[in-house]
Every structure is written in C-alpha cells, then in structure tokens.
Amino acid sequence: MSDEAVHGPLHGVRVIELAGLGALPFCSLKLADMGADVVRVDRAGEVPADPEPKGYSSWDRGRRSIGVDLKHPDGVATVLRLAASADVVLESFRPGVVERLGVGPEAVWERNPKVVYGRLTGWGQDGPLASSAGHSLNYESLTGVIRAIGPEGGPPVPLLQLLGDFAGGGLH
C-alpha cells in the first residue's frame, strides 16, 4: 500500500498555522485530516500540558501545538525557524498585523522562498472592509443569509453553525 493510501495525500507536507479564529482552524484541520503535519502556533500560555485534557475539542485533532509570544523576539525567531522547514504557512490576522510582528510573507520568504504563504482573512488584504474583523456571523449578516431564516417579518436569526467559516476554510 502506498504512503498516500495509508497516511493521506498530504503526508509529508508540513503546515504552520498561526492560530486564529474562523476559517483558519477549519482549513488546517482538513489539511491534517488529509495527512499534513500541522503545527499550530498558539499564544503563549494557551497550550495545555496534557494534549487531550478533559473537554478536549475535536477541532484540535491531528495538530500539534506550541505556545509562542509573537510580541517577543524569541517568539518571532521560533516561528521563523518553524517556517524555514515548512511547506505552507497559514494566518488569518487582519492586514498588516503579521508584518508588524515580523512573521509576514516577506520575512518568511527570506528564510524559505518556496513556502506557500496563505492568508485566510475575513475581507481580504485591501478594500473597504479589509481592516475589519471577519467572523461567520459578519459574513452571514452582510450577505443576508440570516434574513432567510426565521419567521417572516421577525428579527434576523443567526445560523446554528458557522457556515461562513466552514465555507471559507473548506475552500482554502
């Protein structure tokens, strides 16, 4: 049996996820499900000592995690060291944040010019909403999806699942 059949089509692909909300964790979860080696970079202090503590979320499955302070030079150096041996780096910060922190595409490409640097921002890197936080409820509201649910003439009803985040993460 081939490695792909046993481990998945992305076996051997290393992904660094700069932990975020919404579409990014779903995207990296799906990459891990397909066999990628995903290392999630969490905020320092947010990584449990026990990899599967009581209440462990199935959203965390298949990924290793490291706690890093991106506002400290040692934390930036750690991320750049991880990125140097990665195939993919994914982030979902608002435009300009990773550049200010020192882990933006240019800094990563200096160490690894072949890495694929993916940005899963809510509203893209430019445009009128680019600097706004993007979350599933925002997308569903702006597109009118929440008006399609609930009683006629009643208030908007938020979806019970994160459709916007799942769709965005699944497409990346």
XYZ file of C-alpha atoms in Angstrom:
172
model
C 0.000 0.000 0.000
C 1.333 3.462 -0.843
C 2.109 6.157 1.761
C -0.780 8.173 0.314
C -3.232 5.327 0.849
C -2.045 4.803 4.435
C -1.353 8.372 5.548
C -3.349 10.577 3.180
C -2.477 12.615 0.086
C -0.757 15.364 2.098
C 1.556 13.013 4.006
C 4.951 14.705 4.198
C 3.565 18.250 3.803
C 4.376 20.459 6.790
C 1.951 23.281 7.637
C 2.492 26.048 10.191
C -0.792 27.558 11.390
C -0.582 30.924 13.133
C -3.607 30.190 15.312
C -6.682 32.241 14.685
C -10.444 32.006 14.583
C -12.993 31.096 11.982
C -11.940 29.646 8.684
C -8.268 29.075 9.548
C -8.675 26.334 12.172
C -11.161 24.530 9.934
C -8.799 24.770 6.963
C -5.811 23.411 8.900
C -7.995 20.704 10.461
C -8.929 19.490 6.975
C -5.258 19.579 5.912
C -4.376 17.453 8.966
C -7.242 15.083 8.125
C -5.605 14.599 4.711
C -2.256 13.712 6.301
C -0.409 17.027 6.582
C 1.849 17.578 9.589
C 0.199 20.685 11.072
C 1.884 22.677 13.833
C -0.426 25.279 15.331
C 1.301 28.312 16.853
C -0.887 29.364 19.786
C -0.474 32.318 22.101
C 1.957 31.581 24.913
C 0.132 30.101 27.880
C -2.758 28.698 25.811
C -1.289 25.270 25.121
C -2.424 22.645 27.638
C 0.261 20.452 29.212
C -1.945 17.427 28.544
C -2.516 17.170 24.767
C -6.010 15.770 25.349
C -7.341 17.338 28.553
C -10.904 16.823 29.728
C -13.092 18.783 27.348
C -10.560 18.450 24.509
C -12.085 19.817 21.341
C -12.367 17.660 18.244
C -11.400 20.853 16.411
C -7.863 20.374 17.697
C -7.433 16.849 16.357
C -4.476 15.923 14.215
C -2.427 19.009 15.029
C 0.487 19.612 17.315
C 0.630 22.910 19.157
C 3.290 25.232 20.500
C 2.777 28.306 22.668
C 4.657 31.363 21.401
C 4.714 35.045 22.334
C 4.749 36.749 18.926
C 5.409 40.102 20.592
C 8.771 38.872 21.889
C 11.864 38.461 19.651
C 12.334 34.857 20.805
C 8.773 34.042 19.750
C 9.277 35.602 16.324
C 12.530 33.645 15.932
C 10.703 30.428 16.831
C 8.036 30.993 14.172
C 10.620 31.871 11.527
C 12.612 28.745 12.426
C 9.455 26.626 12.035
C 8.627 28.341 8.736
C 12.123 27.647 7.399
C 11.290 23.934 7.177
C 7.598 24.276 6.291
C 5.808 23.808 3.006
C 2.876 26.047 3.975
C 2.316 28.899 6.455
C -1.282 29.959 7.146
C -2.522 33.035 9.023
C -5.786 34.909 9.487
C -4.759 38.180 11.107
C -6.037 41.494 9.820
C -3.865 43.143 7.143
C -0.518 44.409 8.417
C -0.527 42.560 11.749
C 1.888 39.746 10.836
C 4.178 42.249 9.121
C 4.324 44.348 12.314
C 5.020 41.213 14.335
C 7.857 40.208 11.980
C 6.336 36.984 10.619
C 4.742 38.255 7.413
C 5.300 36.763 3.973
C 8.481 38.705 3.200
C 10.149 37.661 6.479
C 9.150 34.036 5.919
C 10.220 34.009 2.254
C 13.659 35.330 3.237
C 14.169 32.067 5.112
C 12.160 29.778 2.846
C 11.450 31.132 -0.649
C 9.461 28.026 -1.633
C 6.895 28.200 1.174
C 3.257 28.790 0.258
C 2.029 31.664 2.455
C -1.746 31.585 2.775
C -3.890 34.364 4.216
C -7.407 33.483 5.329
C -8.578 36.935 6.295
C -12.254 37.747 6.551
C -12.326 40.533 3.998
C -9.053 40.216 2.062
C -5.932 42.362 2.207
C -7.400 45.534 0.734
C -10.763 47.128 0.145
C -13.280 48.910 2.346
C -13.696 46.084 4.901
C -10.100 44.793 4.939
C -9.261 46.191 8.369
C -12.472 44.861 9.932
C -12.552 41.638 11.899
C -14.248 38.896 9.947
C -16.337 36.183 11.552
C -19.045 33.872 10.298
C -21.896 35.983 11.681
C -20.500 39.064 9.894
C -20.479 37.282 6.525
C -23.933 35.817 7.054
C -25.338 39.229 8.024
C -23.758 41.125 5.143
C -24.963 38.595 2.579
C -28.480 38.484 4.003
C -28.374 34.805 4.895
C -29.695 35.417 8.422
C -32.800 37.092 6.960
C -33.645 33.890 5.097
C -34.187 32.026 8.366
C -36.892 32.603 10.958
C -40.447 33.896 10.785
C -41.468 36.363 8.092
C -41.312 39.901 9.471
C -39.397 38.706 12.531
C -35.865 39.586 13.570
C -32.854 38.043 11.811
C -31.945 34.602 13.137
C -28.260 33.626 13.294
C -27.402 30.218 11.882
C -26.718 27.481 14.404
C -23.438 26.580 12.735
C -20.520 28.644 11.456
C -21.461 28.336 7.797
C -19.333 31.281 6.672
C -16.250 29.982 8.471
C -16.738 26.397 7.287
C -17.214 27.542 3.702
C -14.178 29.817 3.815
C -11.970 27.233 5.485
C -13.144 24.471 3.205
C -12.412 26.482 0.068
C -8.857 27.332 1.053
